[in-house]
Amino acid sequence: MTDEQTGDEERHSAGLDAAVHSPAEDRYGFTHVAKQLAVAIGELGRDGSAVIGLEGAWGSGKTSLLNLLRLSLEDGLPERTFVLSVSPWLDGGSISPVESLLLPVAAIIAEEEKKRMPASALRRLQQKKMLTDTASTVVRYSQSTARHLAPMAEIAALVPGVPNASGALKAYSDAEFLANRKTTAELRAEISDKITALDLSFIVVMDDLDRLEPAQAVEIVRLVKSVADFPRFRYVLSYDKSVLAHAIQTGLGVTDGAAYLQKIVQISFSLPRPEVFSLRREFFTGAETLYKNVNGIDADQVLLANLRRVTDVYGAALSTPREVKLALNVLKFLYDGVRDYVYLPDLCLLQLIRISNAGLYDWIEQYLTERAVVESGDGSISEEEETALKEALIAHLANFPPSTARTAYHLRDWIPGIAGYDNEKIELFSQTGDQERAEMTANKRLGSGAYWRYYFAFSSPQNVLSPDFFEDLFVQAADPAQFGAMSELLLEKINTNGVSSRTWFEHILSQLSPTTVATQSAAACEGLVRFFFNYSDTVIQHYQERNVWFAAYDLDTDGVVDRLLQRMFAVDRATSNIFLQKISVEGKAWSWIARYMRHLMWQNGLVGDRPAMENDRVLSNEELVALLQLLAERLNQDEIRSLLLNTNDLLSYLYAWRDIDNVEHVRTWAENVIQTDEGLLQLLLSLRGRGISSATGRYQSLDLKSLSEFIGDEEVIEQRLTRIETDGKYPELIKEIRASQAHARF
């Protein structure tokens, strides 16, 4: 690991809102600014007095800059020049800001006076445990200026280096203090002369003034006014100008707090705003480091590309280092617990939006909730409700600063069902293709119907089965004699719900995460794989009976089986490969098996254009090709071909058959089916795709052109449909087909 990487890890594991304390931690170029400020302050001269205001918004890095400024000031300080840090917001208690500054000054003066005392006088002073004369004067002045009425001994005891033993400070009794009392002006003149005579100089750094209550802000004003005219005092005050001005205005009752502040601060310096690319770089680096720390591996290039897209578009709204830190803090807090159920770039998207545009974050949760209800068939959304959602989306997008984040066009890359290029013409709840839905579920994307809720609830509180249930499940799965009982148990969970619309079966699937599966035996994984290869068609049928609009991609069975097989192959690859070949040609869920094999082909890049990383693949290309050859023989069996019209999601099956075998066999089967008019109509109805429309209800679409590779020329099929329609044959079937064709045009 390089020094730079080590620094990054230390920096990203720092406190929740830790400021920069050294140049090595500086990511925004504050070190150079601090050095130049230190030079400018030095050029004011040790003899002069000044109040310098360091102004910046909350979270802009003022504390970090002050920390670096202290280092620069202390590097090569002139002799007898002291840098004092005062934090009024942290001091609290009964001590006033005046005392928190002047008591350390008293201690410094005492030490300098002691250096110049004869040895005998110093011994007497130490024996009596007394302060020097000037130090005592400073303490009295601090009491007078702060309007502090505590006994002198209590105040003196706060001076560093003076012990507070019982009876040690009787020389500073109240009576003596009153007897030797001088006016404030006399005390100030005496202190000023002594500071000059001792050739002392002070630089006072005060942070977090914008966090003070109005009364505390007034105290700071009193401090600066009472001490600012001391020679050789230079102040550096850090604050948000508008916030501190309002506090002064409220505390003093003046009409213009900013004007009053201007009378006190002679020199003001505005903190430079970090460049946007620096903030985005810091967020991206933090998220990338988080992924590696949590998962123990480097992120792949696809994930990094998506993370970069999210950061470029929605990270542009970041305005301060604190916003970057807040977003990363939330990610660190959440990601480790939900890593098996979310995709990090999508989680980053939500947190960036939550920090910069909270209203849009709430809108996304509302929209995905409505979409889940519509897709599950538990309800619908009216045209008025959709219009209201659309108008709210446009309003929230306008809250972003001018950037591409203002357009819904970019948001639709992450939030499903948003269509249109112009904000004024966008549509919600639009149709999502089967392949896209499958990919969203497989990758646990924000748009996945199976996983989206984890991004907001960060758990599945509605459906929680006990750990004992899963322990028993894995025990049954590992025992071939209990396979039947285990299968009945899992199938039963399809028809039982918790307190949400999700079934217990869906919850079980979600809990078969990479972390969980990686700890199970190969035998337990084999038992579960056997269940899916025998009962997945039954599972899908049950869900379609519950909801006619259900699609197999709404369950993450592909991802679960991937994880189970990967665990088996890691234990014994050769034996597991033989098992997979056998179960693929013997498993009863032949329709699902074909679609799962197509999923593996996509995974290896044998079809499609988005292959998975090699480490994420279940099979090697050689293993997969051998398996496909065995399966192709099975798919061409008459027994299976005779059942195709009744299979769920026939279109997806035909694509799988085509890719596993060849399109000629698929076309030959289709040509046999459409020899009769009834066969043609039945096949067309079975090949319809699913979609959603909030305005007109739910529908199925039929695009003859997209089916031409299976059923032949589009015009020829259309002519046959027209003839059947003209003859008045099968009117109900024709009506359904025409309606589906109409929906495909939108």
XYZ file of C-alpha atoms in Angstrom:
746
model
C 0.000 0.000 0.000
C 1.366 3.404 -0.919
C 1.735 6.283 1.540
C -0.981 8.135 -0.348
C -3.407 5.197 -0.021
C -2.613 4.884 3.667
C -3.326 8.591 4.098
C -6.623 8.227 2.253
C -7.746 5.375 4.504
C -6.797 7.301 7.646
C -8.532 10.386 6.355
C -11.747 8.541 5.466
C -11.812 6.738 8.802
C -11.491 9.972 10.787
C -14.188 11.319 13.091
C -17.680 11.977 11.832
C -17.031 15.664 11.309
C -13.282 15.870 11.905
C -11.458 18.934 10.621
C -8.072 18.861 8.940
C -5.190 19.014 11.414
C -2.138 18.641 9.178
C -1.143 19.422 5.587
C -1.168 15.676 4.821
C -4.937 15.635 5.416
C -5.637 18.706 3.301
C -7.630 17.849 0.163
C -8.829 21.318 -0.816
C -5.677 23.430 -1.078
C -6.086 25.129 2.313
C -2.424 24.633 3.190
C -1.270 27.214 0.660
C -3.988 29.641 1.753
C -2.943 29.198 5.395
C 0.708 29.901 4.588
C -0.169 33.082 2.723
C -2.438 34.229 5.556
C 0.355 33.603 8.049
C 2.703 35.728 5.951
C 0.118 38.523 5.744
C -0.460 38.453 9.495
C 3.284 38.511 10.103
C 3.652 41.540 7.858
C 1.285 43.502 10.105
C 4.216 43.647 12.541
C 4.493 42.642 16.174
C 3.852 46.154 17.392
C 0.512 46.666 15.695
C -2.996 45.531 16.662
C -5.653 44.256 14.298
C -8.836 42.207 14.113
C -8.972 39.912 11.103
C -12.212 38.200 10.137
C -12.063 34.822 8.399
C -15.516 34.529 6.832
C -17.157 31.477 5.323
C -20.396 29.513 5.288
C -21.003 26.645 7.682
C -19.127 23.579 6.556
C -16.849 25.457 4.180
C -13.696 24.420 6.061
C -13.016 27.369 8.370
C -11.835 25.149 11.235
C -9.561 23.204 8.906
C -8.056 26.429 7.608
C -7.568 27.740 11.154
C -5.794 24.523 12.179
C -3.424 24.860 9.248
C -3.016 28.580 9.953
C -1.917 27.830 13.525
C 0.726 25.469 12.183
C 1.959 28.090 9.737
C 1.993 30.803 12.404
C 3.862 28.599 14.886
C 6.431 27.631 12.268
C 9.186 30.158 12.842
C 7.407 32.397 15.358
C 9.441 35.450 16.393
C 10.764 35.303 19.915
C 8.226 36.241 22.605
C 5.303 35.945 20.157
C 2.532 33.609 21.313
C -0.397 32.034 19.467
C -3.454 31.570 21.692
C -6.539 29.564 20.710
C -9.888 30.483 22.218
C -13.024 28.409 21.591
C -15.935 30.228 23.235
C -18.439 27.671 21.934
C -16.604 24.856 23.725
C -15.518 26.629 26.926
C -18.936 27.022 28.511
C -19.214 26.918 32.315
C -18.856 29.953 34.502
C -15.699 31.263 32.878
C -16.275 34.115 30.443
C -14.596 34.485 27.016
C -12.594 37.424 28.434
C -11.209 35.215 31.163
C -10.555 32.308 28.802
C -8.225 34.615 26.868
C -6.671 36.823 29.547
C -5.861 34.119 32.083
C -3.430 32.394 29.677
C -2.047 35.887 28.917
C -1.539 36.392 32.643
C 0.360 33.097 32.844
C 2.629 34.079 29.947
C 3.330 37.482 31.463
C 4.068 35.856 34.819
C 6.605 33.518 33.232
C 8.303 36.372 31.389
C 8.465 38.495 34.551
C 9.899 35.592 36.506
C 12.732 35.319 33.985
C 13.727 38.887 34.827
C 13.408 38.629 38.650
C 16.340 38.347 41.026
C 16.633 34.843 42.430
C 15.697 35.955 45.946
C 12.510 37.689 44.802
C 11.552 34.671 42.716
C 11.975 32.354 45.737
C 9.754 34.564 47.896
C 7.113 34.614 45.146
C 7.189 30.861 44.793
C 7.071 30.295 48.542
C 3.968 32.433 48.826
C 2.538 30.881 45.643
C 1.698 34.331 44.341
C 1.356 35.813 40.889
C 3.633 38.533 39.661
C 2.309 42.070 39.874
C 1.409 42.391 36.181
C -0.153 38.928 36.054
C -2.265 39.899 39.038
C -3.274 43.088 37.226
C -4.343 41.082 34.159
C -6.485 38.812 36.340
C -8.141 41.831 37.956
C -8.709 43.414 34.549
C -10.302 40.222 33.229
C -12.628 40.181 36.241
C -13.558 43.773 35.755
C -14.109 43.521 32.014
C -16.011 40.254 32.240
C -18.094 41.642 35.135
C -17.115 38.564 37.115
C -17.841 38.656 40.849
C -16.165 35.398 41.888
C -13.461 35.576 44.576
C -10.052 36.575 43.327
C -8.546 33.315 44.559
C -10.875 31.285 42.344
C -9.910 33.294 39.285
C -6.206 33.202 40.040
C -6.406 29.451 40.510
C -7.358 29.162 36.858
C -4.069 30.662 35.757
C -1.840 27.870 34.374
C 1.119 27.068 36.607
C -0.425 28.320 39.875
C -1.455 25.471 42.226
C -4.771 25.647 44.047
C -3.714 24.116 47.330
C -5.817 24.906 50.348
C -4.949 28.328 51.700
C -2.328 28.968 49.051
C -4.057 32.002 47.588
C -5.075 33.874 50.733
C -3.084 36.849 49.503
C -5.775 37.285 46.878
C -8.722 37.516 49.199
C -11.714 39.593 48.274
C -10.790 42.253 50.779
C -7.324 42.750 49.301
C -8.786 42.858 45.813
C -11.236 45.596 46.811
C -8.573 47.588 48.678
C -6.228 47.652 45.705
C -8.934 48.196 43.098
C -8.087 50.419 40.135
C -10.271 51.673 37.339
C -10.543 49.590 34.177
C -8.743 52.308 32.201
C -5.884 52.350 34.697
C -5.559 48.578 34.617
C -5.565 48.527 30.814
C -2.882 51.217 30.619
C -0.736 49.369 33.142
C -1.054 46.093 31.208
C -0.326 47.801 27.882
C 2.834 49.363 29.207
C 4.019 46.068 30.665
C 3.356 44.107 27.439
C 5.422 46.641 25.553
C 8.164 46.655 28.153
C 8.376 42.861 28.106
C 8.386 42.937 24.282
C 5.511 40.425 24.097
C 3.165 39.895 21.159
C 0.000 37.778 20.881
C -1.945 36.263 17.997
C -5.397 35.175 19.150
C -7.296 32.630 17.059
C -11.014 32.296 17.799
C -13.165 29.680 16.039
C -16.870 28.797 15.830
C -18.184 32.264 16.638
C -21.186 31.524 14.423
C -22.271 28.740 16.800
C -22.789 31.090 19.738
C -26.063 32.148 21.272
C -26.756 35.904 20.975
C -25.695 36.519 24.598
C -22.431 34.678 24.019
C -21.829 36.636 20.818
C -22.175 39.845 22.798
C -19.534 38.562 25.218
C -17.147 38.036 22.306
C -17.795 41.562 21.103
C -17.022 42.804 24.613
C -13.810 40.775 24.657
C -12.569 42.136 21.354
C -13.509 45.696 22.229
C -11.844 45.507 25.641
C -8.602 43.919 24.503
C -8.299 44.918 20.854
C -6.692 48.228 21.752
C -3.955 46.492 23.697
C -0.730 46.858 21.786
C 0.654 43.778 20.090
C -2.644 41.834 19.960
C -3.749 40.471 16.601
C -7.045 38.601 16.385
C -8.145 36.059 13.807
C -11.895 35.492 14.152
C -13.633 32.694 12.243
C -17.371 32.932 11.549
C -20.241 32.856 9.107
C -20.846 36.577 8.604
C -24.621 36.449 8.254
C -25.075 34.157 11.261
C -22.785 36.117 13.600
C -24.234 39.449 12.457
C -27.738 38.217 13.255
C -26.619 37.014 16.699
C -25.050 40.424 17.462
C -28.137 42.193 16.168
C -30.337 40.094 18.461
C -28.036 40.202 21.498
C -27.331 43.955 21.387
C -30.622 45.059 19.900
C -28.893 47.039 17.143
C -30.570 47.615 13.782
C -27.699 46.356 11.637
C -25.547 43.581 13.067
C -23.364 43.436 9.937
C -22.509 47.139 10.196
C -21.717 46.741 13.905
C -19.446 43.789 13.127
C -17.698 45.853 10.466
C -16.682 48.394 13.120
C -14.858 45.674 15.041
C -13.238 43.734 12.193
C -10.702 45.879 10.356
C -9.632 43.225 7.839
C -11.937 40.562 6.432
C -10.964 37.571 4.334
C -13.511 35.320 2.644
C -12.706 31.637 2.682
C -12.178 30.460 -0.890
C -14.864 28.015 -1.970
C -13.356 24.652 -2.912
C -13.564 23.941 -6.595
C -16.474 21.658 -7.481
C -14.242 19.018 -8.999
C -12.326 18.806 -5.693
C -15.516 18.080 -3.770
C -16.564 15.466 -6.316
C -13.126 13.868 -6.249
C -13.215 13.646 -2.470
C -16.658 12.016 -2.498
C -15.707 9.541 -5.233
C -12.485 8.561 -3.445
C -14.339 8.123 -0.167
C -17.011 5.919 -1.745
C -14.429 3.813 -3.580
C -12.464 3.336 -0.356
C -15.651 2.391 1.481
C -16.439 -0.322 -1.069
C -12.980 -1.841 -0.673
C -13.032 -1.682 3.126
C -16.461 -3.302 3.404
C -16.135 -5.910 0.651
C -12.434 -6.647 0.957
C -11.859 -6.285 -2.795
C -11.441 -3.467 -5.293
C -14.557 -2.293 -7.103
C -14.848 -3.486 -10.706
C -14.704 -1.075 -13.607
C -18.459 -1.163 -14.261
C -19.248 -0.174 -10.685
C -16.602 2.561 -10.750
C -17.976 3.903 -14.038
C -21.480 4.105 -12.552
C -20.123 5.682 -9.375
C -18.309 8.269 -11.459
C -21.500 9.067 -13.409
C -23.452 9.559 -10.196
C -20.718 11.769 -8.746
C -20.339 13.861 -11.894
C -24.066 14.574 -12.257
C -25.323 14.824 -8.676
C -22.042 15.601 -6.909
C -22.014 18.921 -8.749
C -24.518 20.201 -6.164
C -22.028 19.710 -3.311
C -20.960 23.129 -2.061
C -18.852 22.562 1.071
C -16.427 19.972 2.464
C -18.875 19.350 5.294
C -21.551 18.214 2.824
C -19.067 15.715 1.385
C -18.261 14.502 4.887
C -21.925 14.197 5.856
C -22.739 12.150 2.765
C -19.784 9.814 3.340
C -20.631 9.478 7.032
C -24.127 8.218 6.198
C -22.722 5.772 3.655
C -20.211 4.435 6.202
C -22.967 4.061 8.775
C -25.319 2.162 6.449
C -23.425 0.309 3.759
C -21.823 -2.471 5.784
C -25.234 -3.618 7.021
C -26.990 -3.599 3.640
C -24.191 -4.366 1.200
C -25.842 -7.646 0.174
C -29.065 -5.868 -0.789
C -27.976 -2.639 -2.489
C -25.753 -1.392 -5.305
C -23.303 1.153 -3.930
C -23.535 3.715 -6.789
C -27.324 3.787 -6.367
C -26.961 4.248 -2.618
C -24.493 7.083 -3.305
C -26.997 8.658 -5.677
C -29.626 8.799 -2.948
C -27.265 10.218 -0.330
C -25.973 12.923 -2.670
C -29.551 13.911 -3.450
C -30.505 13.739 0.221
C -27.709 16.168 1.128
C -28.290 18.661 -1.692
C -32.000 18.290 -2.508
C -33.914 16.666 0.344
C -37.280 17.226 -1.322
C -36.235 15.149 -4.333
C -35.035 12.364 -2.042
C -38.496 12.206 -0.466
C -40.101 12.314 -3.917
C -38.050 9.315 -5.105
C -39.174 7.251 -2.129
C -42.810 8.216 -2.726
C -42.605 7.452 -6.446
C -40.969 4.058 -5.964
C -43.578 3.212 -3.320
C -46.401 4.053 -5.751
C -44.667 2.172 -8.542
C -44.274 -0.937 -6.379
C -47.994 -0.884 -5.594
C -48.896 -0.560 -9.270
C -46.485 -3.263 -10.400
C -47.585 -5.713 -7.700
C -51.215 -5.245 -8.688
C -52.126 -4.115 -5.157
C -53.405 -0.801 -6.496
C -53.337 1.760 -9.280
C -52.584 5.439 -9.698
C -54.951 7.964 -11.222
C -54.082 10.452 -13.921
C -54.444 13.281 -11.384
C -52.017 11.592 -8.987
C -49.509 11.037 -11.776
C -49.781 14.681 -12.817
C -49.174 15.817 -9.243
C -46.106 13.583 -8.996
C -44.795 14.930 -12.288
C -45.250 18.558 -11.250
C -43.544 17.875 -7.920
C -40.616 16.229 -9.713
C -40.135 19.233 -11.986
C -40.223 21.587 -8.986
C -37.658 19.545 -7.056
C -35.311 19.292 -10.030
C -35.365 23.077 -10.334
C -33.827 23.307 -6.856
C -30.510 22.001 -8.172
C -27.975 24.633 -9.239
C -27.711 24.992 -13.026
C -26.387 21.622 -14.190
C -27.465 18.439 -15.921
C -28.961 17.294 -12.597
C -31.913 19.574 -13.331
C -33.139 17.325 -16.138
C -35.284 14.244 -15.601
C -33.471 12.713 -18.561
C -30.478 11.902 -16.345
C -32.574 10.795 -13.389
C -34.268 8.118 -15.477
C -30.949 6.287 -15.730
C -31.386 5.448 -12.052
C -35.121 5.647 -11.379
C -37.226 3.305 -13.571
C -40.334 4.319 -15.465
C -39.343 7.933 -16.223
C -39.564 8.678 -19.952
C -38.980 11.798 -22.060
C -36.172 14.209 -22.803
C -37.928 17.469 -21.863
C -38.925 18.128 -18.245
C -42.255 19.544 -19.375
C -43.061 16.408 -21.372
C -41.855 13.664 -19.100
C -43.977 10.623 -18.366
C -43.961 8.490 -15.245
C -44.699 4.785 -14.759
C -43.615 3.968 -18.304
C -42.944 0.417 -19.395
C -39.668 -1.236 -18.379
C -38.331 -3.984 -20.616
C -37.934 -7.514 -19.326
C -34.174 -7.535 -19.840
C -33.785 -4.244 -17.999
C -35.928 -5.477 -15.122
C -33.911 -8.676 -14.925
C -30.638 -6.741 -14.794
C -31.955 -4.385 -12.113
C -32.950 -7.322 -9.926
C -29.756 -9.279 -10.547
C -27.640 -6.246 -9.606
C -29.888 -5.205 -6.694
C -30.440 -1.805 -8.259
C -32.602 0.945 -6.854
C -35.144 0.242 -9.610
C -35.515 -3.420 -8.639
C -38.913 -4.401 -7.353
C -37.239 -6.911 -5.043
C -34.621 -4.617 -3.498
C -35.626 -0.951 -3.745
C -37.038 -0.825 -0.222
C -33.681 -1.639 1.341
C -32.360 1.726 0.127
C -34.779 3.566 2.421
C -35.573 1.150 5.256
C -32.049 -0.353 5.288
C -33.646 -3.623 6.398
C -36.751 -5.643 5.816
C -38.654 -4.877 9.003
C -42.018 -5.999 7.605
C -40.816 -9.538 6.842
C -38.362 -11.007 9.291
C -37.931 -14.743 9.814
C -35.920 -15.933 12.780
C -32.327 -17.187 12.441
C -33.609 -20.575 13.635
C -35.787 -20.833 10.531
C -32.766 -20.444 8.254
C -30.672 -22.853 10.293
C -33.394 -25.490 9.914
C -33.740 -24.690 6.207
C -30.055 -25.308 5.538
C -30.137 -28.528 7.572
C -33.062 -29.803 5.477
C -31.411 -28.672 2.240
C -28.270 -30.663 3.053
C -30.232 -33.893 3.633
C -31.574 -35.533 0.424
C -34.122 -37.427 2.532
C -35.714 -34.128 3.565
C -35.819 -32.598 0.070
C -39.567 -33.102 -0.273
C -40.329 -31.505 3.102
C -38.037 -28.579 2.349
C -39.703 -28.013 -1.041
C -43.163 -28.031 0.516
C -41.995 -25.545 3.143
C -40.632 -23.119 0.530
C -43.680 -23.395 -1.740
C -45.946 -22.780 1.231
C -44.141 -19.486 1.894
C -45.344 -18.119 -1.474
C -48.889 -17.900 -0.160
C -48.056 -16.369 3.206
C -47.288 -12.744 3.941
C -45.894 -10.760 6.768
C -47.505 -7.377 7.223
C -46.502 -6.141 3.765
C -47.270 -7.169 0.192
C -44.008 -9.147 0.057
C -44.306 -12.858 0.675
C -42.177 -14.876 3.055
C -40.702 -16.593 0.001
C -39.385 -13.253 -1.293
C -37.923 -12.550 2.110
C -36.172 -15.934 2.091
C -34.674 -15.144 -1.318
C -33.423 -11.780 -0.090
C -31.711 -13.440 2.873
C -29.795 -15.863 0.654
C -27.175 -13.163 0.232
C -23.520 -13.677 -0.747
C -22.472 -13.390 2.885
C -24.997 -15.993 4.052
C -24.416 -18.453 1.218
C -20.630 -18.266 1.595
C -20.908 -19.835 5.066
C -23.045 -22.821 4.028
C -21.970 -26.334 3.118
C -21.869 -27.462 -0.513
C -24.537 -30.051 0.333
C -26.953 -27.396 1.602
C -26.358 -25.283 -1.493
C -26.922 -28.322 -3.727
C -30.254 -29.029 -2.058
C -31.451 -25.487 -2.668
C -30.246 -25.533 -6.284
C -32.156 -28.755 -6.785
C -35.296 -27.005 -5.515
C -34.982 -24.159 -8.018
C -34.279 -26.466 -10.957
C -37.383 -28.506 -10.109
C -39.854 -25.951 -8.793
C -39.074 -22.515 -10.269
C -41.782 -22.907 -12.939
C -44.212 -23.801 -10.155
C -43.081 -20.773 -8.137
C -43.666 -18.446 -11.097
C -47.048 -20.007 -11.768
C -48.107 -19.396 -8.155
C -47.072 -15.759 -8.372
C -48.903 -15.270 -11.668
C -52.032 -16.721 -10.110
C -51.700 -14.089 -7.401
C -50.934 -11.335 -9.905
C -51.375 -11.774 -13.660
C -48.797 -9.038 -14.261
C -46.033 -10.804 -12.389
C -42.831 -11.534 -14.340
C -40.106 -14.001 -13.417
C -37.597 -11.157 -13.316
C -39.373 -9.724 -10.283
C -37.715 -12.454 -8.204
C -33.972 -12.709 -7.844
C -33.873 -16.457 -8.395
C -31.086 -16.104 -10.974
C -28.869 -14.259 -8.532
C -29.623 -16.678 -5.692
C -28.808 -19.733 -7.841
C -25.621 -18.014 -9.036
C -24.457 -17.639 -5.445
C -25.361 -21.213 -4.514
C -23.535 -22.645 -7.520
C -20.488 -20.459 -6.943
C -20.268 -21.781 -3.395
C -20.543 -25.378 -4.643
C -17.932 -24.858 -7.365
C -15.566 -23.283 -4.843
C -15.735 -26.461 -2.725
C -15.565 -29.074 -5.534
C -15.724 -27.780 -9.093
C -15.654 -31.097 -10.945
C -18.396 -32.755 -8.889
C -20.526 -29.629 -8.946
C -20.226 -29.330 -12.736
C -21.422 -32.929 -13.185
C -24.364 -32.222 -10.870
C -25.272 -29.080 -12.825
C -25.249 -30.920 -16.140
C -27.492 -33.637 -14.757
C -29.992 -31.366 -13.066
C -30.215 -29.194 -16.190
C -31.475 -32.083 -18.322
C -33.554 -33.722 -15.590
C -34.968 -30.806 -13.634
C -38.736 -30.411 -13.936
C -38.604 -26.588 -14.273
C -37.492 -26.788 -17.933
C -38.853 -23.339 -18.875
C -37.012 -21.595 -16.050
C -33.887 -23.674 -16.717
C -33.748 -22.430 -20.302
C -34.081 -18.808 -19.202
C -31.477 -19.304 -16.473
C -29.020 -20.704 -19.006
C -29.553 -17.621 -21.146
C -28.738 -15.597 -18.050
C -25.434 -17.481 -17.782
C -24.779 -16.780 -21.476
C -25.251 -13.056 -20.847
C -22.983 -13.392 -17.839
C -20.168 -14.849 -19.962
C -20.724 -12.539 -22.912
C -21.861 -15.337 -25.264
C -24.896 -13.158 -25.945
C -25.554 -9.511 -25.183
C -23.011 -6.763 -24.760
C -22.583 -6.539 -20.967
C -20.565 -9.523 -19.747
C -19.864 -9.848 -16.058
C -16.378 -9.725 -14.600
C -14.714 -13.142 -14.688
C -14.746 -13.428 -10.906
C -18.526 -12.974 -10.936
C -19.206 -15.725 -13.488
C -20.513 -19.115 -12.441
C -19.007 -21.142 -15.296
C -16.079 -20.913 -17.635
C -16.899 -20.610 -21.328
C -15.846 -24.220 -21.864
C -18.114 -25.483 -19.082
C -21.013 -23.390 -20.283
C -20.765 -24.460 -23.939
C -20.746 -28.145 -22.921
C -23.810 -27.568 -20.765
C -25.659 -25.723 -23.544
C -25.114 -28.614 -25.953
C -26.813 -30.991 -23.517
C -29.675 -28.602 -22.901
C -30.255 -27.928 -26.611
C -31.064 -31.596 -27.103
C -33.633 -31.425 -24.329
C -35.336 -28.293 -25.630
C -35.954 -29.979 -28.975
C -37.807 -32.902 -27.437
C -41.410 -33.259 -28.604
C -42.615 -33.511 -25.029
C -41.409 -29.986 -24.257
C -42.347 -28.478 -27.644
C -45.929 -29.638 -27.138
C -46.193 -27.692 -23.878
C -44.764 -24.376 -25.031
C -48.006 -22.490 -25.658
C -48.896 -22.978 -22.004
C -45.557 -21.907 -20.561
C -45.226 -18.678 -18.625
C -43.458 -15.820 -20.411
C -43.200 -17.625 -23.737
C -41.333 -14.793 -25.468
C -38.431 -14.941 -23.004
C -38.353 -18.703 -23.388
C -38.139 -18.460 -27.188
C -35.225 -16.035 -26.928
C -33.495 -18.485 -24.607
C -34.196 -21.434 -26.946
C -32.863 -19.427 -29.868
C -29.616 -18.531 -28.081
C -29.071 -21.992 -26.596
C -29.858 -23.866 -29.815
C -30.581 -21.912 -33.024
C -33.332 -19.768 -34.442
C -34.251 -22.305 -37.166
C -35.587 -24.797 -34.651
C -37.626 -22.063 -32.985
C -38.969 -20.855 -36.312
C -39.895 -24.403 -37.382
C -41.889 -24.881 -34.194
C -43.660 -21.522 -34.651
C -44.501 -22.271 -38.294
C -46.177 -25.496 -37.237
C -48.232 -23.663 -34.624
C -49.473 -20.904 -36.954
C -50.613 -23.214 -39.714
C -54.128 -22.742 -38.333
C -55.736 -19.370 -37.699
C -56.501 -20.272 -34.096
C -52.893 -21.353 -33.583
C -51.666 -18.005 -34.959
C -53.914 -16.036 -32.636
C -53.017 -18.120 -29.605
C -49.315 -17.756 -30.338
C -49.566 -13.976 -30.781
C -51.425 -13.612 -27.502
C -48.771 -15.726 -25.752
C -45.987 -13.550 -27.173
C -47.328 -10.256 -25.868
C -45.082 -8.196 -23.658
C -46.104 -6.618 -20.361
C -46.273 -2.893 -19.659
C -47.753 -0.263 -17.331
C -49.815 2.831 -18.098
C -51.112 4.984 -15.272
C -53.609 6.852 -17.428
C -55.355 3.954 -19.162
C -54.620 1.083 -16.807
C -52.399 -1.913 -17.355
C -51.887 -3.422 -20.759
C -49.962 -5.946 -22.842
C -48.238 -4.874 -26.043
C -47.686 -6.727 -29.314
C -45.124 -5.635 -31.918
C -45.229 -7.914 -34.977
C -42.001 -6.494 -36.358
C -40.002 -7.553 -33.301
C -41.381 -11.099 -33.646
C -40.611 -11.527 -37.337
C -37.574 -13.756 -36.737
C -39.905 -16.317 -35.172
C -43.232 -15.986 -37.013
C -42.171 -14.580 -40.380
C -42.754 -11.369 -42.320
C -44.766 -8.717 -40.482
C -46.870 -7.814 -43.531
C -47.828 -11.428 -44.167
C -48.982 -11.879 -40.578
C -50.890 -8.592 -40.711
C -52.680 -9.710 -43.888
C -53.724 -12.941 -42.163
C -55.035 -10.987 -39.195
C -57.011 -8.700 -41.486
C -58.533 -11.676 -43.266
C -59.494 -13.360 -39.981
C -60.975 -10.083 -38.781
C -62.931 -9.610 -42.015
C -64.257 -13.150 -41.832
C -65.533 -12.428 -38.345
C -63.686 -15.380 -36.887
C -62.480 -15.414 -33.286
C -63.694 -11.837 -32.580
C -62.626 -11.799 -28.912
C -59.118 -12.975 -29.710
C -58.799 -10.455 -32.556
C -59.994 -7.675 -30.250
C -57.284 -8.492 -27.678
C -54.608 -8.612 -30.357
C -55.617 -5.281 -31.888
C -55.627 -3.626 -28.470
C -52.131 -4.972 -27.764
C -50.908 -3.746 -31.155
C -52.246 -0.277 -30.385
C -50.353 -0.143 -27.070
C -47.107 -1.127 -28.809
C -47.222 2.114 -30.830
C -46.802 4.300 -27.742
